[in-house]
Coordinates of C-alpha atoms and ligand atoms in Angstrom, one line a residue:
M7 CA 46.3 -21.2 67.4
T8 CA 47.6 -21.2 64.2
S9 CA 48.8 -17.7 63.1
P10 CA 47.4 -16.1 60.0
A11 CA 49.4 -16.6 56.9
P12 CA 51.1 -13.6 55.8
A13 CA 49.0 -11.3 53.7
T14 CA 50.6 -11.2 50.2
R15 CA 50.0 -8.0 48.1
T16 CA 48.2 -8.6 44.7
F17 CA 49.5 -7.2 41.9
R18 CA 47.4 -5.3 39.4
V19 CA 48.7 -5.8 35.8
G20 CA 48.0 -4.4 32.3
I21 CA 49.7 -5.7 28.9
A22 CA 50.5 -3.0 26.1
G23 CA 50.1 -4.1 23.1
C24 CA 48.5 -7.7 22.1
G25 CA 50.7 -9.0 18.9
A26 CA 52.9 -12.2 18.9
I27 CA 54.6 -11.8 21.9
S28 CA 52.0 -11.2 24.3
R29 CA 51.1 -14.7 24.8
N30 CA 54.3 -15.1 26.2
H31 CA 53.4 -12.3 29.1
L32 CA 49.9 -13.4 29.6
E33 CA 50.9 -17.0 30.4
S34 CA 53.7 -15.8 32.7
F35 CA 51.4 -13.3 34.5
K36 CA 48.6 -16.0 34.4
A37 CA 50.9 -18.5 36.4
L38 CA 51.6 -16.1 39.5
D39 CA 48.9 -16.3 42.1
N40 CA 49.5 -12.7 43.6
V41 CA 48.9 -11.7 40.3
Q42 CA 45.5 -10.0 38.9
L43 CA 45.3 -9.3 35.1
V44 CA 42.9 -6.5 34.8
G45 CA 43.3 -5.0 31.2
V46 CA 44.8 -5.3 27.6
C47 CA 45.4 -2.4 25.5
D48 CA 45.8 -2.4 21.4
V49 CA 45.7 0.2 19.1
D50 CA 43.7 -2.3 16.9
A51 CA 40.7 -2.8 19.1
D52 CA 39.7 -6.0 17.7
R53 CA 43.1 -7.7 18.9
A54 CA 42.3 -5.9 22.1
R55 CA 39.1 -7.3 22.3
A56 CA 40.1 -10.9 21.1
T57 CA 42.8 -11.1 23.6
A58 CA 40.3 -10.0 26.4
V59 CA 38.2 -12.6 25.6
A60 CA 40.5 -15.5 25.1
W61 CA 42.4 -14.6 28.5
D62 CA 39.2 -13.9 30.3
I63 CA 40.4 -9.9 31.0
P64 CA 37.8 -7.7 32.3
N65 CA 39.0 -4.5 30.1
A66 CA 40.1 -4.6 26.3
L67 CA 41.3 -1.1 25.8
T68 CA 42.8 0.6 22.9
S69 CA 45.2 3.1 24.4
V70 CA 48.0 3.0 27.1
D71 CA 46.3 6.2 29.0
E72 CA 43.3 3.9 29.5
L73 CA 45.5 1.1 30.9
L74 CA 47.3 2.9 33.1
A75 CA 43.9 4.5 34.4
L76 CA 43.1 1.0 35.6
D77 CA 45.5 1.7 38.6
V78 CA 47.9 -1.0 37.8
D79 CA 51.0 -1.6 39.5
I80 CA 52.8 -3.3 36.6
I81 CA 52.6 -2.8 32.8
S82 CA 54.1 -5.1 30.5
V83 CA 55.1 -3.1 27.4
C84 CA 54.5 -5.6 24.3
T85 CA 54.4 -2.7 21.5
P86 CA 56.9 -2.6 18.6
H87 CA 60.4 -1.4 20.2
P88 CA 59.9 2.3 18.4
T89 CA 56.9 2.7 20.8
H90 CA 58.6 1.6 23.8
E91 CA 59.9 5.2 25.1
E92 CA 56.3 6.5 24.9
V93 CA 54.7 4.1 26.9
V94 CA 57.5 3.5 29.2
L95 CA 57.5 7.3 29.9
K96 CA 53.5 7.2 30.4
A97 CA 53.7 4.6 33.0
A98 CA 57.0 6.1 34.8
A99 CA 54.8 9.4 34.8
A100 CA 51.8 7.6 36.3
G101 CA 53.9 5.8 39.0
V102 CA 53.6 2.3 37.3
N103 CA 56.5 -0.4 37.3
V104 CA 57.3 -1.3 33.9
L105 CA 58.5 -4.8 32.3
C106 CA 59.7 -3.6 28.7
E107 CA 60.5 -6.4 25.9
K108 CA 63.3 -6.1 24.0
P109 CA 65.3 -4.0 22.6
I110 CA 64.5 -1.5 25.3
A111 CA 64.3 1.3 22.8
T112 CA 65.9 1.9 19.1
R113 CA 67.9 4.9 20.3
L114 CA 70.0 5.4 22.9
E115 CA 69.0 8.6 24.0
S116 CA 65.7 7.0 24.1
A117 CA 66.6 4.5 26.5
E118 CA 68.7 6.9 28.9
R119 CA 65.2 9.0 29.2
M120 CA 63.5 6.0 30.3
V121 CA 65.9 5.0 32.6
A122 CA 65.8 8.4 34.1
A123 CA 62.2 8.6 34.0
C124 CA 61.9 5.4 36.0
E125 CA 64.3 6.5 38.3
E126 CA 62.9 9.8 39.2
A127 CA 59.5 8.2 39.4
G128 CA 60.7 5.5 41.9
V129 CA 59.4 2.6 39.8
Q130 CA 61.2 -0.2 38.8
L131 CA 62.5 -0.8 34.7
G132 CA 62.7 -4.3 34.0
V133 CA 64.0 -5.3 30.5
L134 CA 63.0 -8.7 29.0
F135 CA 66.2 -10.9 27.7
Q136 CA 64.8 -14.6 28.8
R137 CA 67.5 -16.2 27.6
R138 CA 69.5 -15.4 30.7
F139 CA 67.1 -17.6 32.5
W140 CA 68.4 -20.7 30.9
P141 CA 69.6 -23.2 33.3
A142 CA 73.1 -23.3 30.8
S143 CA 72.9 -19.4 30.8
Q144 CA 73.0 -19.6 34.3
K145 CA 75.7 -22.4 34.9
I146 CA 78.2 -20.3 32.5
R147 CA 77.7 -17.1 34.8
E148 CA 78.3 -19.3 37.7
A149 CA 81.3 -20.8 36.7
I150 CA 82.8 -17.2 35.8
D151 CA 82.0 -16.3 39.4
D152 CA 83.2 -19.4 41.2
G153 CA 86.4 -19.7 39.1
T154 CA 85.7 -22.7 37.2
L155 CA 86.0 -20.5 34.2
G156 CA 87.2 -17.4 35.6
R157 CA 87.3 -14.2 34.2
A158 CA 86.0 -14.6 30.4
I159 CA 88.8 -14.5 27.8
M160 CA 87.5 -15.1 24.6
A161 CA 84.2 -15.4 22.8
Q162 CA 82.3 -16.5 19.4
C163 CA 78.9 -15.9 18.8
S164 CA 77.0 -17.0 15.8
V165 CA 73.5 -16.2 15.3
M166 CA 72.7 -17.5 12.2
L167 CA 68.7 -17.5 11.9
H168 CA 66.1 -17.8 8.9
R169 CA 63.4 -15.4 8.3
A170 CA 61.2 -15.7 5.8
P171 CA 60.0 -12.7 3.7
D172 CA 56.8 -12.6 5.4
Y173 CA 58.4 -11.6 8.7
Y174 CA 59.5 -8.5 7.4
N175 CA 56.5 -8.0 5.5
R176 CA 53.5 -8.5 7.7
D177 CA 54.0 -5.3 9.9
A178 CA 54.7 -2.0 8.6
W179 CA 57.2 -1.1 11.6
R180 CA 59.5 -3.8 10.6
G181 CA 62.5 -3.3 8.3
T182 CA 63.0 0.2 8.3
W183 CA 65.6 2.4 10.1
D184 CA 63.0 5.0 11.2
S185 CA 60.8 2.4 12.8
D186 CA 62.7 -0.8 13.3
G187 CA 65.9 0.9 13.9
G188 CA 67.9 -1.8 12.7
G189 CA 67.8 -5.8 11.5
V190 CA 69.4 -8.6 12.7
L191 CA 71.2 -6.7 15.7
M192 CA 68.2 -5.0 17.1
S193 CA 65.9 -7.7 16.6
Q194 CA 67.3 -11.1 17.0
A195 CA 71.4 -10.7 18.2
V196 CA 70.5 -8.2 21.0
H197 CA 69.8 -11.2 23.1
Q198 CA 73.2 -12.5 22.1
I199 CA 74.9 -9.6 23.0
D200 CA 73.4 -9.1 25.9
L201 CA 74.6 -12.5 27.2
L202 CA 78.1 -11.4 25.9
Q203 CA 78.1 -8.5 27.8
W204 CA 76.9 -10.3 31.1
Y205 CA 79.5 -12.7 31.0
L206 CA 82.6 -10.4 29.3
G207 CA 81.5 -7.1 31.2
D208 CA 82.0 -3.5 29.7
V209 CA 83.1 -3.0 26.6
A210 CA 86.3 -1.2 25.1
E211 CA 85.6 -1.4 21.7
V212 CA 83.5 -2.4 18.9
Y213 CA 84.4 -2.9 14.9
G214 CA 81.8 -3.9 12.5
K215 CA 80.2 -4.5 9.5
V216 CA 76.5 -4.8 8.5
N217 CA 75.1 -5.6 4.9
T218 CA 71.8 -6.5 3.4
Y219 CA 72.4 -9.8 1.3
L220 CA 69.1 -11.5 1.2
H221 CA 66.0 -9.3 2.3
G222 CA 66.8 -5.9 0.4
D223 CA 63.8 -6.0 -1.8
Y224 CA 61.6 -5.5 1.2
I225 CA 63.8 -4.1 3.9
E226 CA 66.4 -1.2 4.3
V227 CA 67.8 -2.5 7.7
E228 CA 70.7 -4.5 7.8
D229 CA 70.2 -8.8 7.6
S230 CA 73.6 -9.7 7.9
A231 CA 76.4 -8.3 10.5
T232 CA 79.9 -9.0 11.8
A233 CA 81.7 -7.9 14.8
V234 CA 84.9 -7.5 16.9
I235 CA 84.5 -6.9 20.1
T236 CA 87.2 -6.1 23.2
F237 CA 86.3 -5.7 26.5
T238 CA 88.0 -3.8 29.3
A239 CA 88.9 -6.9 31.4
G240 CA 91.0 -7.8 28.2
A241 CA 88.6 -10.1 26.6
M242 CA 87.8 -10.6 23.0
A243 CA 84.7 -11.4 21.4
T244 CA 83.8 -12.5 17.9
L245 CA 80.2 -12.0 16.5
E246 CA 78.1 -13.3 13.1
A247 CA 74.5 -12.6 12.8
S248 CA 72.1 -12.9 10.0
T249 CA 68.6 -13.7 9.0
A250 CA 69.6 -14.6 5.6
V251 CA 70.3 -18.0 6.3
S252 CA 68.3 -21.4 5.5
P253 CA 68.0 -23.7 6.7
N254 CA 68.1 -22.2 10.4
L255 CA 71.7 -22.9 12.0
G256 CA 70.8 -21.8 15.1
I257 CA 72.2 -19.9 17.6
Q258 CA 76.0 -20.8 19.6
L259 CA 78.0 -18.9 21.8
R260 CA 81.6 -20.2 22.7
I261 CA 83.1 -19.1 25.4
T262 CA 87.0 -19.8 27.0
G263 CA 87.9 -18.7 30.6
E264 CA 91.2 -17.9 31.6
T265 CA 91.5 -21.2 33.5
G266 CA 91.6 -22.7 30.1
A267 CA 87.9 -24.3 30.5
S268 CA 85.8 -23.6 28.0
A269 CA 81.8 -23.7 27.1
S270 CA 79.7 -24.2 24.2
L271 CA 75.9 -23.2 24.7
T272 CA 73.7 -23.6 21.7
E273 CA 70.1 -23.0 20.7
F274 CA 68.7 -25.2 18.2
P275 CA 65.9 -25.2 16.7
E276 CA 65.7 -21.3 17.3
G277 CA 63.3 -20.8 21.1
S278 CA 64.6 -24.0 22.4
D279 CA 66.1 -23.8 25.3
G280 CA 70.1 -23.3 25.4
R281 CA 72.2 -26.4 26.4
L282 CA 75.6 -26.7 27.2
D283 CA 76.5 -29.2 24.2
L284 CA 80.3 -29.0 25.3
W285 CA 81.5 -28.4 28.4
A286 CA 84.9 -28.7 29.9
V287 CA 85.6 -28.6 33.3
G288 CA 89.0 -29.4 34.7
E289 CA 89.9 -33.0 33.2
R290 CA 86.3 -33.9 32.2
I291 CA 84.6 -33.1 29.2
V292 CA 80.8 -33.5 29.1
V293 CA 78.9 -33.5 25.7
E294 CA 75.4 -33.2 25.7
P295 CA 73.3 -34.3 22.4
V296 CA 71.6 -31.1 21.2
H297 CA 70.3 -31.9 17.9
P298 CA 67.7 -34.7 18.2
E299 CA 66.8 -36.8 15.1
G300 CA 64.4 -35.0 12.7
V301 CA 64.3 -31.6 14.3
E302 CA 62.7 -29.0 12.0
P303 CA 65.1 -26.2 11.4
N304 CA 63.1 -23.5 10.2
V305 CA 60.6 -23.3 12.9
D306 CA 57.9 -20.9 12.3
L307 CA 57.4 -17.6 14.4
S308 CA 54.5 -18.9 16.5
A309 CA 56.3 -21.9 17.9
I310 CA 59.7 -20.1 18.7
N311 CA 58.0 -17.6 21.0
G312 CA 56.0 -20.6 21.9
Q313 CA 59.2 -22.1 23.4
L314 CA 60.5 -19.2 24.8
I315 CA 57.4 -19.1 27.4
P316 CA 58.9 -21.1 30.1
F317 CA 62.1 -18.4 30.3
H318 CA 59.5 -15.6 30.0
K319 CA 57.9 -17.3 32.9
L320 CA 60.9 -17.1 35.1
Q321 CA 61.6 -13.5 34.3
V322 CA 58.0 -12.6 35.2
Q323 CA 58.5 -14.1 38.4
D324 CA 61.7 -12.6 38.9
F325 CA 60.0 -9.1 38.2
V326 CA 57.0 -9.8 40.4
Q327 CA 59.3 -10.8 43.3
S328 CA 61.6 -7.8 42.8
L329 CA 58.4 -5.8 43.6
E330 CA 57.4 -7.8 46.5
S331 CA 60.9 -7.7 48.0
G332 CA 61.9 -4.2 47.0
T333 CA 65.1 -5.1 45.6
E334 CA 66.0 -4.6 41.5
P335 CA 64.8 -7.3 39.1
A336 CA 67.6 -9.3 37.6
I337 CA 67.6 -7.4 34.3
T338 CA 67.2 -3.6 34.6
G339 CA 66.9 -0.6 32.3
K340 CA 70.2 0.0 32.9
D341 CA 71.7 -3.3 31.9
A342 CA 69.6 -2.9 28.7
L343 CA 71.1 0.0 27.7
K344 CA 74.4 -1.8 27.6
S345 CA 73.3 -4.3 24.7
L346 CA 71.7 -1.2 22.9
R347 CA 75.0 0.8 22.8
I348 CA 77.2 -2.2 21.6
L349 CA 74.4 -3.0 18.8
L350 CA 74.5 0.7 17.6
A351 CA 78.4 1.1 17.7
V352 CA 78.3 -2.0 15.5
Y353 CA 76.4 0.1 12.7
E354 CA 78.2 3.2 13.3
S355 CA 81.7 1.5 12.8
S356 CA 80.1 -0.1 9.8
R357 CA 79.4 3.6 8.5
T358 CA 82.3 5.1 9.1
G359 CA 84.7 2.1 8.8
Q360 CA 86.3 2.6 12.3
P361 CA 86.1 1.0 15.4
V362 CA 84.0 2.7 18.1
R363 CA 86.2 3.2 21.4
F364 CA 84.3 3.4 24.5
A365 CA 87.1 2.8 27.4
P366 CA 90.5 2.0 27.3
V367 CA 91.3 -1.8 28.2
D368 CA 91.9 -1.9 31.8
P369 CA 95.8 -1.9 31.9
A370 CA 95.9 -4.9 34.5
H371 CA 94.5 -6.7 31.7
Q372 CA 96.4 -6.0 28.7
A373 CA 98.6 -8.7 28.7
I374 CA 97.2 -11.9 30.2
P375 CA 99.6 -14.1 31.8
G376 CA 99.9 -17.3 29.9
L377 CA 99.1 -20.7 31.7
R378 CA 102.5 -22.0 32.1
D379 CA 103.3 -18.3 33.5
R380 CA 100.4 -18.4 36.2
E381 CA 101.4 -22.0 37.2
K382 CA 105.1 -20.9 37.6
V383 CA 103.9 -17.9 39.9
A384 CA 101.3 -20.5 41.7
G385 CA 104.7 -22.6 42.5
Ligands
NAD12 N1 61.8 -11.8 24.2 C1 61.9 -12.3 23.0 O1 62.1 -13.4 22.7 C2 60.7 -11.4 22.0 C3 60.3 -12.2 20.8 C4 59.5 -11.4 20.0 C5 59.5 -10.2 20.0 N2 59.7 -9.5 21.3 C6 59.3 -8.0 21.0 O2 58.3 -7.5 21.4 C7 57.8 -6.4 20.8 C8 56.3 -6.8 20.0 O3 57.0 -7.8 18.9 P1 55.8 -8.8 18.3 O4 56.6 -9.6 17.9 O5 54.5 -9.1 19.6 O6 54.8 -7.7 17.2 P2 53.4 -7.3 16.9 O7 53.6 -6.5 15.9 O8 53.3 -8.8 16.8 O9 52.7 -6.8 18.3 C9 52.9 -5.6 18.6 C10 51.2 -4.9 18.8 O10 51.2 -4.0 19.4 C11 50.2 -3.1 19.0 N3 50.4 -1.8 19.0 C12 51.5 -0.9 18.6 N4 51.8 0.4 19.2 C13 51.1 0.5 20.1 C14 50.5 1.2 21.2 N5 51.3 2.8 20.9 N6 49.8 1.0 22.0 C15 49.2 0.0 22.1 N7 49.3 -1.0 21.0 C16 50.3 -1.0 19.9 C17 50.1 -3.6 17.4 O11 48.9 -3.3 17.0 C18 50.2 -4.8 17.8 O12 49.2 -5.7 18.1 C19 59.0 -6.1 20.1 O13 59.7 -4.7 21.1 C20 59.7 -7.1 19.8 O14 61.2 -7.2 19.8 C21 60.5 -10.0 22.0

């Protein structure tokens, strides 16, 4: 006699916001056997209807309240970031787990309220940073943990992107301090700031400048930024970010560990998977070609989002698995607070001309012994 297969739970899922990024969530949830997409909502009724029809979802609604009333277990928040707090607080009050798009919110207090509400309600809050799911990103994290890189001591992060005026003009919420909350740091470089803090740890100090070089006729937020970030574990990082670049020069994160080994992670064209294109492991240097012939640098937004789908899938899968196993998802609301705090500090530093201090550098790491010194100690 064969024993019956263990009953797996089916999760009822609703999607809030049927704009550009919702396709990534829809495809990701559709791919899972233990998920039932029960409804979508959008303040634009036509959009909600078209999405429900295209994805064969039974309920097309115009409010988050109606979506939550469908007795969902998970709500995916794909609405503009100024609305994330309202949606997440409603979900928490209804006892519904939340997977929220980045940035978690535009204000620190909003993000803190979201984290607190989900904690109090006993629901999970995951935040989308799908670039952490690139194999190359994971390999760098492993190399830090297994001692190949060891503790990261330096990083340089360059996020040099192209956005056409249409990107800012197509939606009223984009490009203002009040609604968008920021420019290239808030909407694009937040991904790489998340990677930086994941690799380098807690931040000690942020010094930065922001400016609006190209898009100033139609946005008030920054299109360009630069920052120097120091970390409590003694590491230093530089960050430069812009959407005023053409052609798109892509995204690169270079990182050096205390062993002296380095890695260079490149995303070009934007939206492609991050690749380790230069990777020193001991005496071996691995060089991987990342720029295939004839690649289109100024890729349009739907193509960028489309290429991110495999990594949205991995994070959505992780979120659902975390609910099944009763563990935390890989990237929580608390994690997302960190990148928000760092990028807001760049704005504050740019405004005041002063560095923003979070915490002292750990005295144990104020002076990192040189390689020769360490070799002497090691005998
Ligand atoms: N992870 C990524 O790489 C990635 C990429 C793109 C966008 N995003 C994030 O996803 C979010 C949405 O971005 P987008 O590009 O899809 O925006 P969008 O403007 O294309 O879509 C947002 C949709 O939400 C709807 N909406 C607005 N307020 C609503 C509300 N209160 N309730 C229900 N629906 C509402 C709008 O009508 C619109 O259809 C943003 O926070 C953005 O930062 C993440």
